[in-house]
XYZ file of C-alpha atoms in Angstrom:
463
model
C 2.500 25.490 12.558
C -0.281 25.065 9.995
C 0.645 24.118 6.456
C -1.540 26.284 4.195
C -0.346 24.767 0.913
C -3.225 24.292 -1.519
C -1.772 20.970 -2.668
C -1.278 17.636 -0.942
C 2.236 16.423 -0.269
C 2.914 14.395 -3.427
C 2.855 10.599 -3.129
C 6.106 8.981 -4.335
C 5.404 6.472 -7.121
C 7.240 4.078 -9.395
C 7.953 5.481 -12.861
C 5.054 4.511 -15.187
C 7.322 2.871 -17.773
C 8.975 0.773 -15.066
C 5.897 -0.206 -13.062
C 3.861 -1.293 -16.118
C 6.248 -4.237 -16.386
C 6.165 -5.379 -12.738
C 3.633 -6.234 -10.034
C 5.245 -4.209 -7.239
C 3.167 -1.550 -5.538
C 2.714 1.621 -7.616
C 2.463 4.105 -4.737
C 5.524 3.922 -2.482
C 4.037 5.600 0.603
C 4.877 8.673 2.677
C 7.963 9.048 4.834
C 7.301 10.200 8.418
C 8.363 13.728 7.429
C 5.872 13.760 4.541
C 3.087 12.435 6.770
C 3.715 15.101 9.415
C 3.863 17.831 6.762
C 0.546 16.695 5.274
C -1.020 16.404 8.749
C -0.227 20.082 9.325
C -2.686 20.933 6.504
C -5.650 19.763 8.636
C -7.666 22.647 10.132
C -9.164 20.416 12.870
C -12.638 21.765 12.041
C -15.182 21.964 14.853
C -17.950 20.132 12.975
C -15.595 17.474 11.462
C -17.300 16.972 8.051
C -14.679 14.362 7.105
C -15.905 12.015 9.855
C -19.443 12.222 8.473
C -18.069 11.239 5.066
C -16.440 8.055 6.411
C -18.707 4.965 6.298
C -17.105 3.617 9.506
C -16.806 7.032 11.234
C -13.063 7.067 11.919
C -12.209 10.061 14.204
C -10.125 11.611 11.421
C -9.003 14.937 12.945
C -7.993 13.107 16.138
C -5.701 10.665 14.308
C -4.267 13.432 12.110
C -3.451 15.479 15.220
C -1.419 12.513 16.497
C 0.393 12.238 13.142
C 1.265 15.942 13.215
C 2.805 15.420 16.677
C 4.806 12.387 15.497
C 2.771 9.977 17.671
C 2.148 7.379 14.982
C 1.197 4.531 17.322
C -1.280 6.860 19.023
C -2.720 7.650 15.586
C -3.060 3.917 14.863
C -4.932 3.392 18.136
C -7.361 6.181 17.220
C -8.022 4.781 13.719
C -8.522 1.210 14.912
C -11.217 2.188 17.398
C -13.450 2.248 14.303
C -11.518 0.609 11.425
C -9.894 -2.826 11.701
C -8.257 -2.692 8.241
C -6.484 0.684 7.939
C -3.609 -0.462 5.687
C -6.171 -1.738 3.178
C -8.513 1.268 3.398
C -5.625 3.710 3.073
C -4.856 2.119 -0.292
C -8.180 1.263 -1.923
C -10.879 3.505 -0.410
C -12.342 6.144 -2.772
C -11.498 8.919 -0.318
C -12.276 11.573 -2.943
C -15.980 10.619 -2.711
C -16.013 10.107 1.060
C -13.872 11.700 3.798
C -11.705 13.838 1.488
C -14.776 14.792 -0.546
C -16.121 16.530 2.598
C -12.810 18.195 3.581
C -13.022 21.988 3.932
C -9.516 22.369 2.477
C -10.921 20.965 -0.772
C -13.031 24.092 -1.368
C -10.034 26.217 -2.409
C -7.463 23.584 -3.197
C -6.803 19.891 -2.697
C -8.329 18.193 0.355
C -6.118 16.859 3.127
C -4.542 13.503 2.104
C -6.451 11.462 4.700
C -6.029 8.131 2.919
C -2.299 8.635 2.427
C -1.823 9.313 6.136
C -4.019 6.376 7.129
C -1.845 4.123 4.967
C 1.343 5.573 6.472
C 0.119 5.043 10.047
C -0.935 1.437 9.375
C 2.355 0.627 7.638
C 4.332 2.253 10.452
C 2.456 0.154 13.022
C 3.142 -3.079 11.120
C 6.849 -2.268 10.887
C 7.411 -0.930 14.419
C 4.759 -1.894 16.951
C 5.201 -4.681 19.501
C 2.493 -7.284 19.891
C 0.201 -6.793 22.847
C -1.938 -9.499 24.391
C -5.673 -8.857 24.303
C -7.893 -10.482 26.928
C -11.553 -10.650 25.917
C -14.188 -11.934 28.307
C -16.334 -14.522 26.527
C -20.128 -14.449 26.744
C -20.706 -18.095 25.740
C -22.570 -17.369 22.479
C -21.343 -18.154 19.003
C -21.981 -16.394 15.691
C -21.239 -17.579 12.139
C -19.993 -15.311 9.365
C -20.300 -16.352 5.714
C -17.500 -14.940 3.565
C -14.109 -13.619 4.572
C -14.104 -10.410 2.561
C -14.215 -6.850 3.954
C -17.786 -7.131 5.325
C -17.219 -10.528 6.935
C -13.813 -9.709 8.440
C -15.152 -6.462 9.926
C -18.264 -8.095 11.371
C -16.176 -10.930 12.851
C -13.656 -8.503 14.360
C -16.375 -6.405 15.983
C -18.191 -9.440 17.417
C -15.059 -11.119 18.797
C -14.295 -7.925 20.753
C -17.788 -8.099 22.250
C -17.109 -11.600 23.629
C -18.690 -13.870 21.006
C -17.064 -16.979 19.577
C -16.917 -16.240 15.858
C -16.333 -18.678 12.995
C -15.915 -17.339 9.448
C -16.700 -19.751 6.603
C -14.806 -18.913 3.393
C -15.478 -20.684 0.073
C -11.975 -20.154 -1.353
C -8.711 -21.641 -0.093
C -7.442 -18.250 1.156
C -9.260 -15.653 3.252
C -9.700 -12.077 2.083
C -12.480 -12.276 -0.495
C -12.175 -9.558 -3.135
C -9.071 -8.237 -1.326
C -7.310 -11.493 -2.268
C -8.821 -12.453 -5.606
C -9.937 -9.133 -7.100
C -7.505 -6.307 -6.383
C -4.069 -6.670 -8.018
C -0.787 -6.902 -6.137
C 0.389 -3.539 -7.513
C -2.538 -1.802 -5.794
C -2.862 -3.972 -2.693
C 0.020 -6.307 -1.730
C -1.298 -9.677 -0.607
C 1.162 -10.072 2.292
C -0.376 -6.914 3.721
C -3.896 -8.372 3.358
C -2.678 -11.512 5.159
C -1.285 -9.407 8.036
C -4.523 -7.449 8.450
C -6.531 -10.707 8.550
C -3.995 -12.212 10.952
C -4.620 -9.337 13.370
C -8.316 -10.342 13.510
C -7.410 -14.030 13.925
C -5.152 -13.141 16.857
C -8.228 -11.786 18.626
C -9.681 -15.307 18.413
C -11.672 -15.354 15.153
C -11.663 -18.856 13.611
C -11.507 -18.879 9.788
C -12.566 -22.091 8.022
C -11.549 -22.075 4.326
C -12.887 -24.305 1.511
C -16.386 -24.236 3.002
C -19.115 -23.328 0.495
C -22.157 -22.288 2.503
C -25.140 -23.524 0.526
C -23.274 -26.696 -0.490
C -20.901 -27.833 2.277
C -23.413 -26.649 4.887
C -26.565 -24.510 4.754
C -27.504 -21.500 6.844
C -30.305 -23.518 8.479
C -27.770 -26.201 9.450
C -25.503 -23.544 10.980
C -28.403 -22.352 13.134
C -29.108 -25.966 14.140
C -25.442 -26.295 15.146
C -25.938 -23.655 17.845
C -24.956 -20.429 16.112
C -27.161 -17.702 17.555
C -26.856 -15.507 14.456
C -25.424 -15.694 10.939
C -23.965 -12.765 9.000
C -23.837 -13.219 5.216
C -21.014 -11.259 3.586
C -20.429 -13.496 0.585
C -19.845 -10.674 -1.890
C -20.717 -10.385 -5.573
C -18.661 -12.936 -7.452
C -20.980 -13.772 -10.342
C -19.786 -11.936 -13.483
C -22.134 -10.199 -15.901
C -21.703 -10.577 -19.648
C -22.570 -8.508 -22.707
C -24.832 -11.101 -24.377
C -23.378 -10.374 -27.820
C -22.335 -12.881 -30.506
C -18.951 -14.494 -29.955
C -18.692 -14.202 -26.170
C -17.906 -17.915 -25.957
C -14.876 -17.740 -28.247
C -11.462 -18.762 -26.933
C -9.607 -15.779 -25.515
C -12.657 -14.170 -23.859
C -12.471 -13.817 -20.068
C -14.710 -12.374 -17.408
C -12.648 -9.896 -15.375
C -13.509 -12.027 -12.351
C -11.804 -15.130 -13.771
C -8.895 -13.178 -15.231
C -8.083 -11.352 -11.991
C -8.645 -14.453 -9.827
C -6.141 -16.409 -11.936
C -3.582 -13.620 -11.635
C -4.127 -12.471 -8.034
C -5.317 -15.445 -5.999
C -3.643 -18.167 -8.058
C -0.498 -16.072 -8.719
C -0.765 -16.517 -12.493
C 1.699 -13.638 -12.962
C 4.386 -15.947 -11.517
C 3.766 -18.772 -14.031
C 5.434 -21.279 -14.343
C 6.733 -20.849 -10.767
C 3.046 -20.996 -9.819
C 1.080 -23.537 -11.900
C -1.861 -21.352 -13.055
C -1.474 -20.209 -16.688
C -2.980 -16.945 -17.953
C -3.005 -16.543 -21.729
C -2.830 -12.912 -22.813
C -2.316 -11.956 -26.439
C -0.551 -8.964 -27.959
C -3.691 -6.832 -28.248
C -6.260 -6.841 -25.431
C -9.664 -5.147 -25.172
C -11.177 -4.607 -21.726
C -14.881 -3.747 -21.844
C -16.009 -1.375 -19.077
C -14.518 1.599 -17.243
C -14.865 0.890 -13.528
C -12.068 0.083 -11.094
C -12.233 -3.608 -12.051
C -11.744 -2.710 -15.726
C -8.728 -0.571 -14.824
C -7.300 -3.425 -12.742
C -7.776 -5.883 -15.630
C -6.257 -3.531 -18.221
C -3.228 -2.636 -16.099
C -2.715 -6.324 -15.262
C -2.845 -7.330 -18.950
C -0.199 -4.699 -19.710
C 2.053 -6.126 -17.012
C 1.590 -9.632 -18.415
C 3.161 -8.501 -21.684
C 0.330 -7.217 -23.893
C 1.646 -4.654 -26.378
C -1.634 -2.753 -26.754
C -4.421 -2.664 -24.176
C -7.702 -0.869 -24.896
C -10.440 0.238 -22.527
C -13.661 0.107 -24.566
C -16.507 2.010 -22.881
C -19.874 3.017 -24.268
C -20.071 6.329 -22.400
C -17.660 9.284 -22.148
C -14.759 9.709 -19.719
C -16.906 11.906 -17.441
C -19.295 8.973 -16.867
C -16.539 6.417 -16.183
C -17.142 4.975 -12.689
C -13.453 4.271 -11.941
C -11.584 6.388 -9.401
C -9.798 9.360 -10.963
C -6.530 8.011 -9.546
C -7.051 4.689 -11.340
C -7.840 6.407 -14.660
C -4.768 8.599 -14.224
C -2.475 5.646 -13.455
C -3.869 3.631 -16.389
C -3.213 6.500 -18.818
C 0.317 6.948 -17.462
C 0.977 3.234 -18.020
C 0.003 3.373 -21.695
C -3.563 2.039 -21.636
C -5.476 3.260 -24.727
C -8.985 4.600 -24.036
C -11.813 4.214 -26.539
C -14.692 6.131 -24.995
C -18.123 6.253 -26.697
C -17.523 2.835 -28.242
C -19.752 -0.188 -27.638
C -18.948 -3.823 -28.555
C -21.396 -5.439 -30.984
C -19.753 -8.824 -31.614
C -16.548 -10.772 -30.979
C -15.060 -12.479 -34.035
C -12.764 -15.512 -34.166
C -10.282 -17.180 -36.513
C -10.713 -20.677 -37.988
C -9.458 -22.215 -34.701
C -12.022 -20.424 -32.541
C -9.617 -17.882 -31.003
C -10.538 -14.190 -30.827
C -9.340 -12.270 -33.892
C -11.210 -8.946 -33.562
C -14.116 -7.184 -31.884
C -16.791 -5.326 -33.830
C -17.461 -1.967 -32.214
C -20.127 0.702 -32.793
C -19.394 4.362 -32.025
C -21.868 6.054 -29.664
C -23.204 9.502 -28.824
C -24.779 10.508 -25.525
C -28.535 11.054 -25.286
C -30.773 11.795 -22.317
C -29.922 10.549 -18.768
C -31.102 7.007 -17.953
C -32.181 5.497 -14.603
C -28.590 5.716 -13.274
C -28.550 9.490 -13.858
C -25.879 9.155 -16.527
C -26.565 10.173 -20.139
C -27.618 7.149 -22.143
C -25.363 6.102 -25.044
C -27.005 5.903 -28.477
C -25.416 4.080 -31.457
C -24.278 6.140 -34.450
C -25.662 4.433 -37.527
C -23.025 3.127 -39.936
C -20.108 3.702 -37.532
C -19.269 0.007 -37.031
C -15.612 -1.001 -37.280
C -13.421 -3.944 -36.282
C -10.883 -3.505 -33.485
C -7.927 -5.820 -34.030
C -7.557 -7.756 -30.726
C -6.797 -11.327 -29.683
C -8.015 -11.201 -26.059
C -11.235 -9.702 -24.649
C -11.910 -9.166 -20.927
C -15.488 -8.340 -19.878
C -15.580 -6.010 -16.855
C -19.140 -4.662 -16.713
C -20.047 -5.680 -13.156
C -20.840 -8.607 -10.893
C -23.847 -9.808 -8.939
C -24.200 -12.122 -5.911
C -23.826 -15.863 -6.424
C -27.353 -17.382 -6.290
C -26.316 -20.356 -4.139
C -27.247 -18.918 -0.730
C -30.592 -17.520 -1.820
C -31.485 -20.831 -3.488
C -30.673 -22.880 -0.362
C -32.088 -20.604 2.335
C -35.902 -20.718 2.630
C -37.432 -17.480 3.913
C -34.603 -15.243 2.660
C -36.038 -12.388 0.568
C -33.925 -11.110 -2.325
C -34.055 -8.508 -5.082
C -34.862 -9.572 -8.664
C -31.161 -9.149 -9.545
C -30.101 -11.363 -6.606
C -29.172 -8.978 -3.792
C -30.331 -9.911 -0.286
C -32.971 -7.513 1.070
C -32.104 -6.059 4.499
C -33.274 -3.485 7.013
C -30.689 -0.799 6.301
C -30.533 0.284 9.941
C -29.747 -3.177 11.351
C -28.770 -5.268 8.271
C -31.379 -7.849 9.371
C -32.865 -9.988 6.606
C -36.371 -11.440 6.356
C -35.078 -14.636 8.021
C -34.844 -14.529 11.809
C -31.269 -14.491 13.085
C -29.751 -13.894 9.623
C -28.030 -10.613 8.750
C -26.282 -9.550 5.537
C -24.103 -6.757 4.227
C -21.601 -5.670 1.619
C -21.751 -6.545 -2.074
C -24.206 -9.412 -1.493
C -26.737 -6.695 -0.568
C -25.674 -3.716 -2.700
C -24.030 -5.388 -5.691
C -20.383 -4.603 -6.409
C -19.439 -1.485 -4.404
C -16.468 -0.350 -2.281
C -14.412 -2.041 0.422
C -15.236 0.625 3.010
C -19.008 0.465 2.384
C -18.864 -3.307 2.914
C -16.917 -2.737 6.140
C -19.506 -0.201 7.300
C -22.245 -2.777 6.734
C -20.317 -5.454 8.649
C -19.826 -3.080 11.553
C -23.495 -2.054 11.622
C -24.594 -5.712 11.528
C -22.265 -6.636 14.408
C -23.783 -3.895 16.582
C -27.322 -5.058 15.721
C -26.484 -8.730 16.374
C -25.027 -7.807 19.765
C -28.043 -5.687 20.706
C -30.479 -8.456 19.789
C -28.575 -11.293 21.479
C -28.015 -9.240 24.636
C -31.693 -8.255 24.680
C -30.900 -4.538 24.568
């Protein structure tokens, strides 16, 4: 029987004043009864707008129908025909702008909780399913993948199923890319990331860590070693800065370094793990995207008494997911919208003592379509902080473009591709994910990896 409730089945969560002191997952997940109740809200529309909103085209109504019937393994099989990382996507995808944003139920109420059910199905499979042996017929050709983030893992998984020998070269000591170093434990548990990657390795994908393509080996050398194609999914790990006075003072982090220390190097377990992370009593995080929310919520969990989000535009322009803004507010993060840093000041020892801020008002829209912030003359004031984290975006590391002749790139560093095939200007080299688009979403990177794998297969098979 259809569930015509206008609201989603609520997601159980840790209490905000408990979770802001630990690194355990915030959202606790649906029970099977909750998942089946939410599945009954799906109208199983004929034209399936939700599928069109998914960058990897998961057959959403088909998997939800299985959930409603209590066939959770069947639902998992449906999802994984198109998505190799459902436990991750169910947690970190911006469904409100994609599949759920297209849901018909969202016209007169809340859309169906597609992401919540995807997460439930993936978690159920991990806890209950028995391993099955997969026999893949090899075609004798090998393909290299640069970077073991969402784009690289997806491309590798697709190609291994098509019979290629696939080797992924990862610069860091652990696979996962941004899933491992960027997204905090309380949003995406790392043992879950390891299990999802393990499922791709079990298909036969070889992952080589501590290999920096562009230094350890070049793309040209990979081609000389017999790889028929190379997919570059090396992400956007180069942080941007404000270029204001005082950015080199002690106590100033890029969000990239801060989150890598905490997530990848387990700095939140110091001294059990040997990576220290110094966080003062008052922290300012500059920016209002998902990375800024992650940094602010992490700083709070590390013991900061006051954590500010300082953002030059208004809340309406903040690029973070609504869920992330909501969780940050619940956890006590203080928002200073329409405020722009002008300088970072230090004490006599060189440590951050305050940040000079100028209040802003919104003018006409700029190139991004958002109203451009304008400074209010004479509104400068000092915000009393001892740690500053810059979270205003990342761009691709220049190493690959500097060591790969014939590879065309944008002025800002992104690799230029044919958007239909993800082919670059260099024969046999494909690219996708943040190294092409700049910092974007996990699911968009996966969509690019999947598209590239199909194009690589078509070219190598002469189709």
